[in-house]
Coordinates of C-alpha atoms in Angstrom, one line a residue:
M1 CA -37.5 193.0 115.5
R2 CA -39.2 196.0 117.2
G3 CA -38.7 197.1 120.7
V4 CA -38.3 199.9 123.3
Y5 CA -35.3 201.1 125.2
F6 CA -35.2 203.0 128.4
L7 CA -32.2 204.4 130.4
A8 CA -32.1 204.0 134.2
N9 CA -29.9 203.3 137.2
D10 CA -30.6 202.8 140.9
R11 CA -30.5 206.6 141.6
V12 CA -33.8 206.9 139.7
Y13 CA -35.3 203.6 141.0
E14 CA -38.6 205.2 142.0
Q15 CA -39.1 206.9 138.7
A16 CA -38.2 203.7 136.9
V17 CA -40.9 201.7 138.7
A18 CA -43.5 204.3 137.8
F19 CA -42.3 204.2 134.2
L20 CA -42.4 200.4 134.1
N21 CA -45.8 200.2 135.6
S22 CA -47.2 202.7 133.2
F23 CA -45.5 201.2 130.2
R24 CA -46.6 197.6 130.9
Q25 CA -50.1 198.8 131.6
H26 CA -50.4 200.1 128.1
N27 CA -47.8 198.1 126.2
P28 CA -48.0 194.6 127.8
D29 CA -46.3 192.7 125.1
V30 CA -43.8 195.1 123.5
P31 CA -40.1 193.9 123.9
L32 CA -38.4 196.2 126.4
C33 CA -34.7 196.7 127.1
L34 CA -32.9 198.5 130.0
V35 CA -29.8 200.4 129.0
P36 CA -27.8 201.1 132.2
F37 CA -27.4 204.8 132.8
A38 CA -24.4 204.0 135.1
D39 CA -22.9 201.0 136.8
D40 CA -25.2 201.2 139.9
V41 CA -28.0 199.4 138.2
A42 CA -28.5 196.2 140.3
R43 CA -31.7 197.2 142.0
V44 CA -33.5 198.3 138.7
A45 CA -32.1 195.2 136.9
A46 CA -33.7 193.0 139.6
L47 CA -37.1 194.1 138.2
A48 CA -36.4 192.4 134.8
D49 CA -38.5 189.3 135.4
R50 CA -41.4 191.2 137.0
Y51 CA -41.6 193.7 134.1
D52 CA -40.3 191.4 131.3
F53 CA -37.4 193.4 130.1
T54 CA -33.9 192.5 129.0
I55 CA -30.7 194.3 129.9
W56 CA -28.3 195.8 127.4
S57 CA -25.2 193.5 127.2
D58 CA -22.7 195.3 125.1
L59 CA -20.8 197.1 127.9
A60 CA -17.9 198.0 125.6
M61 CA -20.2 200.1 123.5
L62 CA -21.5 201.9 126.6
R63 CA -17.9 202.6 127.7
R64 CA -17.3 204.2 124.3
C65 CA -20.3 206.4 124.8
D66 CA -18.9 207.4 128.2
E67 CA -15.7 208.4 126.5
L68 CA -17.8 210.5 124.1
S69 CA -19.3 212.2 127.0
R70 CA -15.9 213.0 128.4
R71 CA -14.9 214.6 125.1
F72 CA -17.8 217.1 125.4
H73 CA -18.2 217.6 129.2
G74 CA -15.0 216.4 130.8
E75 CA -17.0 213.8 132.8
V76 CA -19.3 210.9 132.2
L77 CA -23.0 211.7 131.7
G78 CA -25.1 208.6 131.2
Q79 CA -27.4 210.3 128.7
Y80 CA -24.7 209.9 126.1
R81 CA -25.4 206.2 126.2
K82 CA -28.4 206.9 124.0
V83 CA -25.9 207.0 121.1
A84 CA -25.5 203.2 121.5
L85 CA -29.2 202.6 120.7
W86 CA -28.5 202.7 116.9
S87 CA -26.1 199.7 117.3
G88 CA -28.5 197.7 119.5
G89 CA -30.5 194.6 118.8
Y90 CA -33.8 196.1 117.7
D91 CA -34.2 196.7 114.0
E92 CA -36.8 199.4 114.8
F93 CA -37.0 201.0 118.2
V94 CA -38.5 203.6 120.4
Y95 CA -36.5 205.2 123.2
V96 CA -38.3 206.8 126.2
D97 CA -36.8 208.7 129.1
C98 CA -37.8 207.0 132.4
D99 CA -38.9 210.2 134.1
T100 CA -42.2 209.7 132.3
V101 CA -45.4 207.8 132.6
V102 CA -46.6 206.2 129.3
L103 CA -50.4 206.4 128.8
R104 CA -50.9 204.9 125.3
P105 CA -49.4 202.1 123.1
V106 CA -46.3 203.3 121.4
D107 CA -46.4 201.1 118.3
F108 CA -47.9 203.8 116.1
A109 CA -44.6 205.7 116.3
L110 CA -42.8 202.7 114.9
D111 CA -45.3 202.7 112.0
L112 CA -44.1 206.2 111.1
L113 CA -40.7 204.8 110.3
S114 CA -42.1 203.8 106.9
D115 CA -41.8 207.5 106.0
Y116 CA -39.1 208.8 108.4
D117 CA -35.8 207.6 109.8
V118 CA -36.0 209.5 113.1
V119 CA -39.1 210.7 114.8
A120 CA -38.8 212.8 118.0
S121 CA -41.7 214.0 120.2
H122 CA -41.3 217.7 119.5
S123 CA -39.4 219.8 117.1
D124 CA -39.5 223.0 115.0
I125 CA -41.0 225.0 117.8
P126 CA -40.0 228.6 118.2
G127 CA -38.2 229.2 121.4
I128 CA -37.1 225.6 121.9
R129 CA -33.9 226.0 119.9
R130 CA -32.1 227.4 123.1
F131 CA -32.2 223.9 124.5
V132 CA -30.1 222.6 121.6
W133 CA -28.2 225.5 120.0
R134 CA -26.7 228.8 121.1
D135 CA -27.4 231.7 118.8
S136 CA -23.8 231.7 117.6
I137 CA -24.6 228.5 115.6
M138 CA -26.2 230.7 112.9
D139 CA -22.9 232.3 112.1
T140 CA -20.8 229.1 111.7
G141 CA -22.2 228.0 108.3
A142 CA -21.9 224.4 109.5
L143 CA -25.7 223.8 109.4
T144 CA -28.5 225.1 107.3
A145 CA -31.3 227.1 108.9
W146 CA -33.6 224.1 108.4
Q147 CA -31.3 221.8 110.3
I148 CA -30.9 224.3 113.1
R149 CA -34.7 224.9 113.3
Y150 CA -35.4 221.2 113.9
A151 CA -34.1 221.4 117.5
A152 CA -35.8 218.3 118.7
S153 CA -36.4 217.0 122.2
T154 CA -34.5 213.7 122.6
G155 CA -36.6 212.3 125.5
F156 CA -38.6 210.3 123.1
L157 CA -37.3 208.9 119.8
A158 CA -38.3 206.4 117.2
S159 CA -35.7 205.2 114.7
R160 CA -34.0 202.2 113.1
R161 CA -30.7 200.5 113.8
G162 CA -27.9 202.0 111.7
V163 CA -29.5 205.3 110.9
L164 CA -26.8 206.9 113.0
D165 CA -23.3 205.4 112.8
A166 CA -22.7 204.9 116.6
D167 CA -19.2 203.3 116.0
R168 CA -18.0 206.1 113.8
V169 CA -19.3 208.9 116.1
C170 CA -17.6 207.4 119.1
A171 CA -14.4 206.7 117.2
D172 CA -14.1 210.2 115.8
P173 CA -16.4 213.0 117.0
T174 CA -14.1 215.7 115.6
E175 CA -16.7 217.4 113.4
A176 CA -19.3 217.5 116.2
L177 CA -16.8 218.7 118.8
A178 CA -16.0 221.7 116.6
L179 CA -19.5 222.9 117.3
A180 CA -19.4 222.3 121.0
P181 CA -19.0 226.0 121.8
H182 CA -22.4 226.6 120.0
M183 CA -24.2 223.7 121.7
A184 CA -26.5 224.1 124.7
L185 CA -24.4 221.5 126.6
E186 CA -26.4 222.1 129.8
C187 CA -28.9 219.8 128.1
S188 CA -26.5 216.9 128.1
E189 CA -26.6 214.8 124.9
Q190 CA -29.5 216.6 123.3
P191 CA -27.4 219.0 121.1
L192 CA -25.1 216.1 119.9
L193 CA -28.0 213.9 119.0
N194 CA -29.7 216.7 117.1
Y195 CA -26.4 217.3 115.2
L196 CA -26.2 213.6 114.4
I197 CA -29.8 213.4 113.3
V198 CA -29.8 216.4 111.0
T199 CA -26.5 215.4 109.4
S200 CA -27.3 211.7 109.0
G201 CA -28.8 212.1 105.5
G202 CA -32.0 210.5 106.8
R203 CA -35.6 211.8 107.0
Y204 CA -36.4 213.3 110.4
S205 CA -39.4 214.9 112.0
S206 CA -41.5 214.7 115.2
L207 CA -44.9 213.7 116.4
F208 CA -45.8 217.3 116.9
T209 CA -44.7 218.4 113.4
I210 CA -46.2 215.4 111.6
A211 CA -49.5 216.0 113.3
L212 CA -49.4 219.7 112.5
R213 CA -48.5 219.1 108.9
T214 CA -51.1 216.4 108.3
R215 CA -53.7 218.1 110.5
D216 CA -54.1 214.9 112.4
R217 CA -55.7 215.8 115.7
T218 CA -55.8 212.1 116.8
M219 CA -52.0 211.5 116.9
P220 CA -51.0 211.1 120.6
Q221 CA -48.5 213.6 121.9
E222 CA -46.0 213.9 124.7
V223 CA -46.8 216.6 127.2
W224 CA -44.5 218.2 129.8
A225 CA -45.6 217.9 133.4
G226 CA -44.6 221.5 134.0
S227 CA -47.4 222.7 131.7
D228 CA -51.1 222.9 132.4
L229 CA -52.3 219.4 131.6
G230 CA -55.9 220.0 132.4
E231 CA -58.0 217.3 134.1
V232 CA -56.2 214.2 135.5
S233 CA -58.2 211.2 136.6
G234 CA -57.7 207.5 137.0
G235 CA -54.2 207.5 135.7
Q236 CA -55.1 209.4 132.6
V237 CA -54.9 213.0 131.3
L238 CA -58.2 214.1 129.9
P239 CA -57.5 216.6 127.2
P240 CA -59.9 219.4 126.3
P241 CA -62.2 218.8 123.2
N242 CA -60.3 218.8 119.9
H243 CA -57.0 218.2 121.6
P244 CA -54.9 215.0 120.9
S245 CA -54.7 212.2 123.4
V246 CA -51.6 212.2 125.7
L247 CA -49.0 209.6 124.8
L248 CA -46.8 210.3 127.8
V249 CA -46.2 212.8 130.5
H250 CA -42.6 213.9 130.9
W251 CA -41.3 215.4 134.1
A252 CA -38.1 216.7 132.4
G253 CA -36.2 218.9 134.8
Q254 CA -38.8 218.6 137.5
W255 CA -37.1 216.1 139.7
E256 CA -33.8 218.1 139.5
R257 CA -35.7 221.2 140.4
V258 CA -37.1 219.6 143.5
R259 CA -33.7 218.3 144.6
R260 CA -32.3 221.8 144.1
E261 CA -35.1 224.0 145.4
G262 CA -37.4 221.7 147.4
G263 CA -41.2 221.6 146.9
D264 CA -42.8 218.8 144.9
I265 CA -43.2 217.7 141.3
P266 CA -46.3 218.9 139.5
Y267 CA -49.1 216.3 139.1
R268 CA -47.7 214.2 141.8
Q269 CA -51.0 212.3 142.0
L270 CA -50.6 211.0 138.4
W271 CA -47.0 209.8 139.1
E272 CA -48.1 208.2 142.4
H273 CA -50.9 206.4 140.6
Y274 CA -48.3 204.5 138.5
R275 CA -45.7 204.3 141.2
S276 CA -48.1 202.4 143.4
L277 CA -49.7 200.3 140.6
A278 CA -49.3 196.6 141.0
P279 CA -47.3 195.2 138.0
R280 CA -49.3 193.1 135.6

């Protein structure tokens, strides 16, 4: 069975509604499952019938992920609950952060799993490594240069159940913890997931890298809302000629910036389009 997971709680209710409206607009029949980011999830969970999603039921596994977070951060960060996805009910799955709007069907990413075990949105981009690894990782000898270079964003992932051993990681994260001083832990779970992916023995890549390697200019891509998206109209991003279509727009870090500094998120009109869209 194939499906999509998203992480949310009531603190991000507005973002979750925009995500759900956009997702169901373009993926009306894809099975969808809410993974609670934290215990305060009643308001988002009440949307299950309207948007046809299930709610993750293995609370014991989520608690184990919470303990994993404590081992790395001394506190519970809900992002670590992504580790549970590899023990979930979908044989093949896509995970999407809910501070996004989804503008295309996502099933093409699942089709890539015939050649890969994990596909992120972006990887292997110079300058992005700082969001995963500190420079000191190069001197540890724990990972190859190729593994370090991967440095993938974990806001979008396609994979299969069992590719990562969630039970083993939660039970004994000793090897990963040894690299914690070399991880960019300000990016929450992203360094740990990168470590688990590149040491899994599986085949891993990203939409960006696959499209670049195959010269496929048609493969939809994730874009960051903090960049210049070009023209936005009617709930869509209209890319320039010879640019790929936009799979999703990700406001990573933008809501936190607004809470910290004030102002507004970029491309508010696109987000508002989906926040106010009537559910199908």
